[in-house]
Amino acid sequence: MSPGATRQDADGIVTLIAAAGGEAFVSRGVSRTIIGLVGDVTRFATLNLKSMPGVADVVRISTPYKLVSRENHPERSTVRVGGVPIGPGTLTLIAGPCAVETPEQTLEAALMARAAGAGLLRGGAYKPRTSPYAFQGLGEAGLRILADVRAETGLPIVTEVVDAHDVELVASYADMLQVGTRNAQNFGLLQAVGAAGRPVMLKRGMSATIEEWLMAAEYIAQRGNLDIVLCERGIRTFETATRNTLDVSAVPVAQRLSHLPVIVDPSHSGGRRDLVMPLSRAAIAAGADGVIIDVHPHPERALCDGPQALVREDLEELSTVIDTFAPLMNRLPATADLTPVA
Amino acid sequence: MSPGATRQDADGIVTLIAAAGGEAFVSRGVSRTIIGLVGDVTRFATLNLKSMPGVADVVRISTPYKLVSRENHPERSTVRVGGVPIGPGTLTLIAGPCAVETPEQTLEAALMARAAGAGLLRGGAYKPRTSPYAFQGLGEAGLRILADVRAETGLPIVTEVVDAHDVELVASYADMLQVGTRNAQNFGLLQAVGAAGRPVMLKRGMSATIEEWLMAAEYIAQRGNLDIVLCERGIRTFETATRNTLDVSAVPVAQRLSHLPVIVDPSHSGGRRDLVMPLSRAAIAAGADGVIIDVHPHPERALCDGPQALVREDLEELSTVIDTFAPLMNRLPATADLTPVA
Amino acid sequence: MSPGATRQDADGIVTLIAAAGGEAFVSRGVSRTIIGLVGDVTRFATLNLKSMPGVADVVRISTPYKLVSRENHPERSTVRVGGVPIGPGTLTLIAGPCAVETPEQTLEAALMARAAGAGLLRGGAYKPRTSPYAFQGLGEAGLRILADVRAETGLPIVTEVVDAHDVELVASYADMLQVGTRNAQNFGLLQAVGAAGRPVMLKRGMSATIEEWLMAAEYIAQRGNLDIVLCERGIRTFETATRNTLDVSAVPVAQRLSHLPVIVDPSHSGGRRDLVMPLSRAAIAAGADGVIIDVHPHPERALCDGPQALVREDLEELSTVIDTFAPLMNRLPATADLTPVA
Amino acid sequence: MSPGATRQDADGIVTLIAAAGGEAFVSRGVSRTIIGLVGDVTRFATLNLKSMPGVADVVRISTPYKLVSRENHPERSTVRVGGVPIGPGTLTLIAGPCAVETPEQTLEAALMARAAGAGLLRGGAYKPRTSPYAFQGLGEAGLRILADVRAETGLPIVTEVVDAHDVELVASYADMLQVGTRNAQNFGLLQAVGAAGRPVMLKRGMSATIEEWLMAAEYIAQRGNLDIVLCERGIRTFETATRNTLDVSAVPVAQRLSHLPVIVDPSHSGGRRDLVMPLSRAAIAAGADGVIIDVHPHPERALCDGPQALVREDLEELSTVIDTFAPLMNRLPATADLTPVA
């Protein structure tokens, strides 16, 4: 309550909360009165307590998400994508081209990814681009290329969907649906992928707090889908030396708040090829359940984000990193070899 | 070029640019070489110059947007919504409830808005909410209420659309389509509203640079729709005393870069009723072409953002502010009175 | 308390708080227990409550500053500098060169400032510069120039001090000491200016929350000096179109929390001459008690921040802005004319 | 140049640059002219090019720091503190209490640190605190405690100095001077520590770009001291789940730009004890040359930052982390054992 609040003001809150089926406990100090509320917080949220006379501020103590919270589900979850696990005990490499350009480029990238121990193939057929003049992806033709490459390599596919009405189509090709950072609060899309019957990789919004990220996951979970993998991909800060600022703390924080697996995208975080390796190591060491990496057989010809794509020789190093760091983190590399698909 | 770049590296760039139909001018210093490129920048963007040997960095000098830029369209534009102008020379008040809840609440809010001199009625039928447990809007039933209230008050309607596939439906009721901050990079939605044949109010993404905001407008413009009004609504910063940080500088900056009108939403910027008036004044004084304000007849019962809604007595003050500040800015209040609708 | 906290955990807190002379009120819900604490918060802060078993989080409700708070001093204060008031009811223009370079340049700038209605002259003799290779100011020679110009123009002087051990020297010349954004948490300097017997202008740290800014003022106030003027000068955000992001909301927010006057520096906020006028108007309209502006007779030769300095013709416009906006804000321009100095 | 710039405008620039001893290369395109400048950039910076007619923007290509840059000093440096190396090939643990409180607490913390393999002891005698009501440190009495504990344990001391005029005193006790985040642009202090003849640990300002951090180091280097260790300690962002956001990418980025060693402070980055271990691992894996950690024998009684201090059992885990991660990074733990002091 504000310093000038009256006893009646406090009584008004107590009555209001009681009417909403909750309980209000009044703590009266010399200069301040604090009221603790317990009960159905969702209902309290509709009461506009901040507008009540005498109220200075309303501070929420409990978490606003439930299904993805670890409070009621203390054990960390494993999400399986085409048989490949993402979760505690394993370390999953997802790799592939930022954008699907041609069958040859996609197959070549997939073979590079598989050779490096990738368990899943990433590749974008629908590309959200800041500029309308940039390459926007091949659409369904790209999905068909991905499906062909999966048939050839055995790697399950992770691919982005950018519009609620494409979800069914994309889900008919993909093993895992990706929701990108620009759609992290596109709630219609979140609900649609929640209903699609496919695991979902949910990238963190570029200015989303960890709580907002988990609320976005709650939108998916509410539709009955708990096969959600959270992906930290860098947040927007004042620093311009990197494309985004990898918030590596978000890995342990999100894992403590939520039972969902958390992976990291070092390629989009740094936006620079020379940062992918140190950021991958940092992510794994922070406890990430996996990393997702851009690779390209010929980055100088890439139609999207070439400067951050790893090439063949980098992938050998990445493979070594995963093999040496995984045991220190008590994890097994979750390769497609371990989990034969197709 | 990086300090260790060779003459061949520079020659490689010159050849590449020439092949792309451009020209490259080499400036050779003692420790550094700089190459200036002129030509079709869109084409250069596909060349992955950053991956070329010897290249340290690529800095874009020209603006990446064209249709919304003032470079080729120096005169500032006026957008008309149901006859009400938004642009230079006028000052437009858009007011109404954050969310349409009932016919009574909407009508009452609209009459309050009109009495205060509003030219347009705002009101949300589709509400993007951070929590899936919060009120999500009435959908088409809300649109019908808005249409009824327009018939009764003569105020044209501004309402948000959150999904590309609702655009046609919403456009059949609304005079102006609003794209919200969470959809500021939902490119499918931007393209859909660009094709809908209705003026669009484009809110700035909460972590969008002014350039990204203009790029989002370019997505709409590319579909043939230049009736776009930019709306600054606060950006995300480290400061927690306000819901968002109103970037009042964005008003003159965007007006200098683009010919599109720029308005301000002081309600969502500050998130507090007591800040709406000072922020409205600041916006107008910075040169905004209008302001959009949350009003509610009974904020304590509002289902959405009650704490920031203005009430009856605030609106009288707002009305006075507009009447006294407009002449100082060489603007005429653009009320529905001046521009009879219906 | 965390969900798994026991009754003993809560009892432990109650006992601890009682031992510290406070009172703890326990609110027990089905899934959560909340404890409201009242008493001497400064003492509670030493208890490390966050480390106690069962504690999930500690949220401070009361403000951590006292002397500068409006809670115990509801009336807004006026600070007088060489007779010129800064506070409610007046609108004070402070103008002058970013850096004192020569007697001629300083005098010329001061005459420009006075002609535009400035009540105080700004000018830096000690310049904190990001680069050690940039002009660092004239030091005491600059102070002497300022004193000479004051004698000639009658304008009291505001000048920056950057080191605690220069405070006495600078105070022997200056009418008001300025603490810059880079020293906003240089606590030794804050204490020294608090003891110097001169009014202080305290710029907001470039990443300081409003609360931290007021805490910095509290350091000054604690030494017995309440003649403090807060100066908003833009905060650091992701936006790069402006040098800093003017947080215009900070004006009304700080004025509601603190009784101290609040002015705005539009020159350093925007960092661009063409933004000074719109940002000055916005600051005044938001309720600022004054503005501080860079002027330079020949900005193209300025040794510091030339691109943001106003020139002669801008100042006429600024003068008109102040004259026309002041009455709307129920303020009188506080010029040196009104308050003859020297 | 801006689109409307004339040929004379460009010629003016060429003449101006020539007069300043540089060369200007003009690249003329259809819609834009770009001028590349080569020569003494420090001199160009005084020319106010941005204010010249026709100039749209000035973009600096070369780095503004020289002595700390890797351009002229490609090999990464090792800084030795009381014989203990910090640099490539070693991994240095610095540990100790946030604040020196008593001889017993400091000794106990130092023994804990040494047992965990620390090479250096940290401990604050001068504490910059946001609130004037918080514990401000013991001052010289604290320095004496640190010296006694060094004599007993053999651990060289790292301690903070907050005022230029304390530098001599602090340097008479300390093996390494620490400049804290709030003083990262206190240029007088930077110059004083540069002249003090002691190695310096320079924390990154909480809103400093990597470039500004290196410029701060350049201030120290300019006084003849290149024994500088950069310390990343988290930056200020919108995320509130952690005290600061550890910018782990800053480690490889700063190491590529500068030859100086880079260490990380996971305690102040996260501000939470449970994040210290994952962030330490992440820092080491990203390539940090060391970590600096808060430890306290009884955090529940700590006078400063108790919630983030590691306790005895944590330190065993930390010790194991260092021993197992160091070899993967091709580093040797740099303990005091390896490098006998005193």
PDB file of C-alpha atoms in Angstrom, chain B residues 63-259:
ATOM      1  CA  THR B  63      19.351   2.845 -46.460  1.00  0.00           C
ATOM      2  CA  PRO B  64      17.963  -0.634 -47.073  1.00  0.00           C
ATOM      3  CA  TYR B  65      14.377   0.572 -47.515  1.00  0.00           C
ATOM      4  CA  LYS B  66      13.172   2.448 -50.572  1.00  0.00           C
ATOM      5  CA  LEU B  67       9.413   2.885 -50.806  1.00  0.00           C
ATOM      6  CA  VAL B  68       8.989   4.327 -47.334  1.00  0.00           C
ATOM      7  CA  SER B  69      12.191   6.382 -47.524  1.00  0.00           C
ATOM      8  CA  ARG B  70      12.131  10.125 -47.828  1.00  0.00           C
ATOM      9  CA  GLU B  71      15.037   9.989 -50.273  1.00  0.00           C
ATOM     10  CA  ASN B  72      12.784   9.436 -53.246  1.00  0.00           C
ATOM     11  CA  HIS B  73       9.679  10.976 -51.687  1.00  0.00           C
ATOM     12  CA  PRO B  74      10.848  14.083 -49.813  1.00  0.00           C
ATOM     13  CA  GLU B  75       7.371  15.336 -48.934  1.00  0.00           C
ATOM     14  CA  ARG B  76       5.809  13.932 -45.772  1.00  0.00           C
ATOM     15  CA  SER B  77       2.635  11.923 -46.411  1.00  0.00           C
ATOM     16  CA  THR B  78      -0.856  12.199 -44.979  1.00  0.00           C
ATOM     17  CA  VAL B  79      -2.802   8.984 -44.442  1.00  0.00           C
ATOM     18  CA  ARG B  80      -6.611   9.291 -44.380  1.00  0.00           C
ATOM     19  CA  VAL B  81      -8.656   6.870 -42.318  1.00  0.00           C
ATOM     20  CA  GLY B  82     -12.400   7.101 -42.948  1.00  0.00           C
ATOM     21  CA  GLY B  83     -11.794  10.697 -43.929  1.00  0.00           C
ATOM     22  CA  VAL B  84      -9.736  11.591 -40.862  1.00  0.00           C
ATOM     23  CA  PRO B  85      -6.221  12.772 -41.779  1.00  0.00           C
ATOM     24  CA  ILE B  86      -3.028  11.678 -40.009  1.00  0.00           C
ATOM     25  CA  GLY B  87       0.020  13.600 -41.118  1.00  0.00           C
ATOM     26  CA  PRO B  88       1.720  16.986 -41.244  1.00  0.00           C
ATOM     27  CA  GLY B  89      -0.486  19.931 -40.391  1.00  0.00           C
ATOM     28  CA  THR B  90      -2.938  17.982 -38.283  1.00  0.00           C
ATOM     29  CA  LEU B  91      -2.871  16.393 -34.838  1.00  0.00           C
ATOM     30  CA  THR B  92      -4.971  13.286 -34.528  1.00  0.00           C
ATOM     31  CA  LEU B  93      -6.229  11.783 -31.304  1.00  0.00           C
ATOM     32  CA  ILE B  94      -7.068   8.099 -31.442  1.00  0.00           C
ATOM     33  CA  ALA B  95      -8.715   6.842 -28.288  1.00  0.00           C
ATOM     34  CA  GLY B  96     -10.724   3.925 -27.006  1.00  0.00           C
ATOM     35  CA  PRO B  97     -10.561   0.871 -24.805  1.00  0.00           C
ATOM     36  CA  CYS B  98      -7.537  -1.423 -24.893  1.00  0.00           C
ATOM     37  CA  ALA B  99      -9.908  -4.357 -25.335  1.00  0.00           C
ATOM     38  CA  VAL B 100     -13.523  -4.477 -26.484  1.00  0.00           C
ATOM     39  CA  GLU B 101     -15.354  -6.134 -23.601  1.00  0.00           C
ATOM     40  CA  THR B 102     -19.054  -5.307 -23.926  1.00  0.00           C
ATOM     41  CA  PRO B 103     -21.220  -3.093 -26.189  1.00  0.00           C
ATOM     42  CA  GLU B 104     -21.886  -0.769 -23.252  1.00  0.00           C
ATOM     43  CA  GLN B 105     -18.226  -0.377 -22.241  1.00  0.00           C
ATOM     44  CA  THR B 106     -17.192   0.204 -25.853  1.00  0.00           C
ATOM     45  CA  LEU B 107     -19.900   2.767 -26.551  1.00  0.00           C
ATOM     46  CA  GLU B 108     -19.210   4.580 -23.303  1.00  0.00           C
ATOM     47  CA  ALA B 109     -15.485   4.698 -24.060  1.00  0.00           C
ATOM     48  CA  ALA B 110     -16.179   5.898 -27.609  1.00  0.00           C
ATOM     49  CA  LEU B 111     -18.407   8.717 -26.398  1.00  0.00           C
ATOM     50  CA  MET B 112     -15.687   9.722 -23.931  1.00  0.00           C
ATOM     51  CA  ALA B 113     -13.170   9.637 -26.785  1.00  0.00           C
ATOM     52  CA  ARG B 114     -15.354  11.687 -29.101  1.00  0.00           C
ATOM     53  CA  ALA B 115     -16.066  14.263 -26.440  1.00  0.00           C
ATOM     54  CA  ALA B 116     -12.320  14.653 -25.975  1.00  0.00           C
ATOM     55  CA  GLY B 117     -11.885  15.337 -29.664  1.00  0.00           C
ATOM     56  CA  ALA B 118     -10.789  11.942 -30.891  1.00  0.00           C
ATOM     57  CA  GLY B 119     -10.838  11.510 -34.637  1.00  0.00           C
ATOM     58  CA  LEU B 120     -10.661   7.719 -34.514  1.00  0.00           C
ATOM     59  CA  LEU B 121     -11.767   4.964 -32.154  1.00  0.00           C
ATOM     60  CA  ARG B 122      -9.291   2.302 -31.072  1.00  0.00           C
ATOM     61  CA  GLY B 123     -10.355  -1.017 -29.546  1.00  0.00           C
ATOM     62  CA  GLY B 124      -8.979  -4.544 -29.593  1.00  0.00           C
ATOM     63  CA  ALA B 125     -11.020  -7.577 -30.547  1.00  0.00           C
ATOM     64  CA  TYR B 126      -7.955  -9.806 -30.897  1.00  0.00           C
ATOM     65  CA  LYS B 127      -5.536  -9.332 -28.004  1.00  0.00           C
ATOM     66  CA  PRO B 128      -2.011 -10.762 -28.029  1.00  0.00           C
ATOM     67  CA  ARG B 129      -1.330 -11.480 -24.366  1.00  0.00           C
ATOM     68  CA  THR B 130       1.913 -12.667 -22.778  1.00  0.00           C
ATOM     69  CA  SER B 131       0.016 -15.203 -20.687  1.00  0.00           C
ATOM     70  CA  PRO B 132      -2.273 -17.846 -22.181  1.00  0.00           C
ATOM     71  CA  TYR B 133      -4.349 -17.452 -19.033  1.00  0.00           C
ATOM     72  CA  ALA B 134      -5.162 -13.784 -19.741  1.00  0.00           C
ATOM     73  CA  PHE B 135      -8.231 -12.485 -21.611  1.00  0.00           C
ATOM     74  CA  GLN B 136      -7.615 -12.977 -25.333  1.00  0.00           C
ATOM     75  CA  GLY B 137     -10.319 -10.747 -26.798  1.00  0.00           C
ATOM     76  CA  LEU B 138     -13.816 -11.329 -28.169  1.00  0.00           C
ATOM     77  CA  GLY B 139     -12.764 -11.994 -31.780  1.00  0.00           C
ATOM     78  CA  GLU B 140     -15.405 -11.348 -34.449  1.00  0.00           C
ATOM     79  CA  ALA B 141     -18.022 -10.558 -31.795  1.00  0.00           C
ATOM     80  CA  GLY B 142     -15.751  -7.701 -30.762  1.00  0.00           C
ATOM     81  CA  LEU B 143     -15.499  -6.488 -34.351  1.00  0.00           C
ATOM     82  CA  ARG B 144     -19.307  -6.378 -34.576  1.00  0.00           C
ATOM     83  CA  ILE B 145     -19.458  -4.288 -31.402  1.00  0.00           C
ATOM     84  CA  LEU B 146     -16.921  -1.887 -32.895  1.00  0.00           C
ATOM     85  CA  ALA B 147     -18.959  -1.581 -36.082  1.00  0.00           C
ATOM     86  CA  ASP B 148     -22.119  -0.841 -34.091  1.00  0.00           C
ATOM     87  CA  VAL B 149     -20.314   1.800 -32.066  1.00  0.00           C
ATOM     88  CA  ARG B 150     -18.956   3.379 -35.246  1.00  0.00           C
ATOM     89  CA  ALA B 151     -22.482   3.587 -36.622  1.00  0.00           C
ATOM     90  CA  GLU B 152     -23.623   5.303 -33.439  1.00  0.00           C
ATOM     91  CA  THR B 153     -20.678   7.688 -32.962  1.00  0.00           C
ATOM     92  CA  GLY B 154     -19.358   8.282 -36.445  1.00  0.00           C
ATOM     93  CA  LEU B 155     -15.832   7.416 -35.350  1.00  0.00           C
ATOM     94  CA  PRO B 156     -13.804   5.296 -37.788  1.00  0.00           C
ATOM     95  CA  ILE B 157     -12.266   2.192 -36.212  1.00  0.00           C
ATOM     96  CA  VAL B 158      -8.641   1.158 -35.659  1.00  0.00           C
ATOM     97  CA  THR B 159      -8.287  -2.437 -34.527  1.00  0.00           C
ATOM     98  CA  GLU B 160      -5.494  -4.973 -34.292  1.00  0.00           C
ATOM     99  CA  VAL B 161      -5.075  -8.054 -36.434  1.00  0.00           C
ATOM    100  CA  VAL B 162      -2.763 -10.763 -35.129  1.00  0.00           C
ATOM    101  CA  ASP B 163      -2.920 -13.483 -37.784  1.00  0.00           C
ATOM    102  CA  ALA B 164      -2.469 -13.247 -41.549  1.00  0.00           C
ATOM    103  CA  HIS B 165      -5.558 -15.340 -42.122  1.00  0.00           C
ATOM    104  CA  ASP B 166      -7.803 -13.004 -40.129  1.00  0.00           C
ATOM    105  CA  VAL B 167      -6.796  -9.998 -42.213  1.00  0.00           C
ATOM    106  CA  GLU B 168      -9.678 -10.231 -44.667  1.00  0.00           C
ATOM    107  CA  LEU B 169     -12.232 -10.617 -41.885  1.00  0.00           C
ATOM    108  CA  VAL B 170     -10.844  -7.782 -39.778  1.00  0.00           C
ATOM    109  CA  ALA B 171     -10.510  -5.571 -42.847  1.00  0.00           C
ATOM    110  CA  SER B 172     -14.204  -6.088 -43.598  1.00  0.00           C
ATOM    111  CA  TYR B 173     -15.017  -4.310 -40.313  1.00  0.00           C
ATOM    112  CA  ALA B 174     -12.086  -1.979 -39.668  1.00  0.00           C
ATOM    113  CA  ASP B 175     -11.154   1.376 -41.162  1.00  0.00           C
ATOM    114  CA  MET B 176      -7.532   0.881 -40.188  1.00  0.00           C
ATOM    115  CA  LEU B 177      -5.633  -2.301 -39.359  1.00  0.00           C
ATOM    116  CA  GLN B 178      -3.193  -2.248 -36.468  1.00  0.00           C
ATOM    117  CA  VAL B 179      -0.103  -4.480 -36.395  1.00  0.00           C
ATOM    118  CA  GLY B 180       1.106  -4.819 -32.810  1.00  0.00           C
ATOM    119  CA  THR B 181       4.572  -4.735 -31.341  1.00  0.00           C
ATOM    120  CA  ARG B 182       4.806  -8.521 -31.003  1.00  0.00           C
ATOM    121  CA  ASN B 183       4.054  -8.927 -34.710  1.00  0.00           C
ATOM    122  CA  ALA B 184       6.406  -6.220 -35.911  1.00  0.00           C
ATOM    123  CA  GLN B 185       8.494  -8.871 -37.663  1.00  0.00           C
ATOM    124  CA  ASN B 186       5.677 -11.276 -38.516  1.00  0.00           C
ATOM    125  CA  PHE B 187       6.401 -10.867 -42.186  1.00  0.00           C
ATOM    126  CA  GLY B 188       3.476 -12.943 -43.442  1.00  0.00           C
ATOM    127  CA  LEU B 189       1.115 -10.700 -41.509  1.00  0.00           C
ATOM    128  CA  LEU B 190       2.841  -7.584 -42.812  1.00  0.00           C
ATOM    129  CA  GLN B 191       2.424  -8.785 -46.377  1.00  0.00           C
ATOM    130  CA  ALA B 192      -1.206  -9.679 -45.779  1.00  0.00           C
ATOM    131  CA  VAL B 193      -2.111  -6.259 -44.378  1.00  0.00           C
ATOM    132  CA  GLY B 194      -0.151  -4.744 -47.239  1.00  0.00           C
ATOM    133  CA  ALA B 195      -2.558  -6.416 -49.633  1.00  0.00           C
ATOM    134  CA  ALA B 196      -5.760  -5.711 -47.676  1.00  0.00           C
ATOM    135  CA  GLY B 197      -6.632  -2.324 -49.115  1.00  0.00           C
ATOM    136  CA  ARG B 198      -6.879  -0.611 -45.731  1.00  0.00           C
ATOM    137  CA  PRO B 199      -4.620   1.903 -43.980  1.00  0.00           C
ATOM    138  CA  VAL B 200      -2.263   0.239 -41.510  1.00  0.00           C
ATOM    139  CA  MET B 201      -0.935   1.400 -38.170  1.00  0.00           C
ATOM    140  CA  LEU B 202       2.421  -0.314 -37.592  1.00  0.00           C
ATOM    141  CA  LYS B 203       3.650  -0.360 -34.029  1.00  0.00           C
ATOM    142  CA  ARG B 204       7.380  -0.476 -33.492  1.00  0.00           C
ATOM    143  CA  GLY B 205       8.689  -3.807 -32.279  1.00  0.00           C
ATOM    144  CA  MET B 206       9.703  -3.592 -28.625  1.00  0.00           C
ATOM    145  CA  SER B 207      13.317  -4.193 -29.516  1.00  0.00           C
ATOM    146  CA  ALA B 208      13.271  -3.000 -33.117  1.00  0.00           C
ATOM    147  CA  THR B 209      15.714  -0.384 -34.267  1.00  0.00           C
ATOM    148  CA  ILE B 210      14.201   2.465 -36.228  1.00  0.00           C
ATOM    149  CA  GLU B 211      15.743   0.916 -39.333  1.00  0.00           C
ATOM    150  CA  GLU B 212      14.073  -2.453 -38.664  1.00  0.00           C
ATOM    151  CA  TRP B 213      10.776  -0.666 -38.076  1.00  0.00           C
ATOM    152  CA  LEU B 214      11.068   1.021 -41.463  1.00  0.00           C
ATOM    153  CA  MET B 215      11.999  -2.327 -43.028  1.00  0.00           C
ATOM    154  CA  ALA B 216       8.796  -3.774 -41.579  1.00  0.00           C
ATOM    155  CA  ALA B 217       6.893  -0.872 -43.160  1.00  0.00           C
ATOM    156  CA  GLU B 218       8.679  -1.638 -46.419  1.00  0.00           C
ATOM    157  CA  TYR B 219       7.154  -5.160 -46.317  1.00  0.00           C
ATOM    158  CA  ILE B 220       3.699  -3.559 -46.267  1.00  0.00           C
ATOM    159  CA  ALA B 221       4.590  -0.946 -48.871  1.00  0.00           C
ATOM    160  CA  GLN B 222       5.935  -3.584 -51.222  1.00  0.00           C
ATOM    161  CA  ARG B 223       2.425  -5.026 -51.516  1.00  0.00           C
ATOM    162  CA  GLY B 224       1.235  -1.727 -52.904  1.00  0.00           C
ATOM    163  CA  ASN B 225      -0.014  -0.114 -49.713  1.00  0.00           C
ATOM    164  CA  LEU B 226       1.631   3.144 -48.701  1.00  0.00           C
ATOM    165  CA  ASP B 227      -1.145   4.162 -46.301  1.00  0.00           C
ATOM    166  CA  ILE B 228       1.018   3.302 -43.317  1.00  0.00           C
ATOM    167  CA  VAL B 229       1.193   5.153 -40.018  1.00  0.00           C
ATOM    168  CA  LEU B 230       4.180   4.385 -37.795  1.00  0.00           C
ATOM    169  CA  CYS B 231       3.457   4.173 -34.074  1.00  0.00           C
ATOM    170  CA  GLU B 232       6.186   4.496 -31.438  1.00  0.00           C
ATOM    171  CA  ARG B 233       5.057   2.662 -28.294  1.00  0.00           C
ATOM    172  CA  GLY B 234       8.124   2.389 -26.120  1.00  0.00           C
ATOM    173  CA  ILE B 235      11.132   0.122 -26.390  1.00  0.00           C
ATOM    174  CA  ARG B 236      12.565  -2.413 -24.008  1.00  0.00           C
ATOM    175  CA  THR B 237      15.456  -1.192 -21.884  1.00  0.00           C
ATOM    176  CA  PHE B 238      16.948  -1.958 -18.488  1.00  0.00           C
ATOM    177  CA  GLU B 239      14.684   0.596 -16.764  1.00  0.00           C
ATOM    178  CA  THR B 240      11.844  -1.039 -14.834  1.00  0.00           C
ATOM    179  CA  ALA B 241      10.087   2.064 -13.462  1.00  0.00           C
ATOM    180  CA  THR B 242       8.065   2.216 -16.664  1.00  0.00           C
ATOM    181  CA  ARG B 243       6.557  -0.654 -18.640  1.00  0.00           C
ATOM    182  CA  ASN B 244       8.593   0.398 -21.659  1.00  0.00           C
ATOM    183  CA  THR B 245      10.855   3.355 -22.372  1.00  0.00           C
ATOM    184  CA  LEU B 246       9.177   5.848 -24.701  1.00  0.00           C
ATOM    185  CA  ASP B 247      11.785   6.642 -27.363  1.00  0.00           C
ATOM    186  CA  VAL B 248      10.569  10.131 -28.076  1.00  0.00           C
ATOM    187  CA  SER B 249      13.561  10.812 -30.345  1.00  0.00           C
ATOM    188  CA  ALA B 250      12.199   8.159 -32.683  1.00  0.00           C
ATOM    189  CA  VAL B 251       9.505  10.625 -33.745  1.00  0.00           C
ATOM    190  CA  PRO B 252      11.791  13.206 -35.408  1.00  0.00           C
ATOM    191  CA  VAL B 253      14.268  10.526 -36.518  1.00  0.00           C
ATOM    192  CA  ALA B 254      11.636   8.415 -38.269  1.00  0.00           C
ATOM    193  CA  GLN B 255      10.060  11.517 -39.800  1.00  0.00           C
ATOM    194  CA  ARG B 256      13.396  12.512 -41.264  1.00  0.00           C
ATOM    195  CA  LEU B 257      14.093   9.066 -42.697  1.00  0.00           C
ATOM    196  CA  SER B 258      10.595   8.272 -43.903  1.00  0.00           C
ATOM    197  CA  HIS B 259       7.709  10.222 -45.385  1.00  0.00           C
TER     198      HIS B 259
END
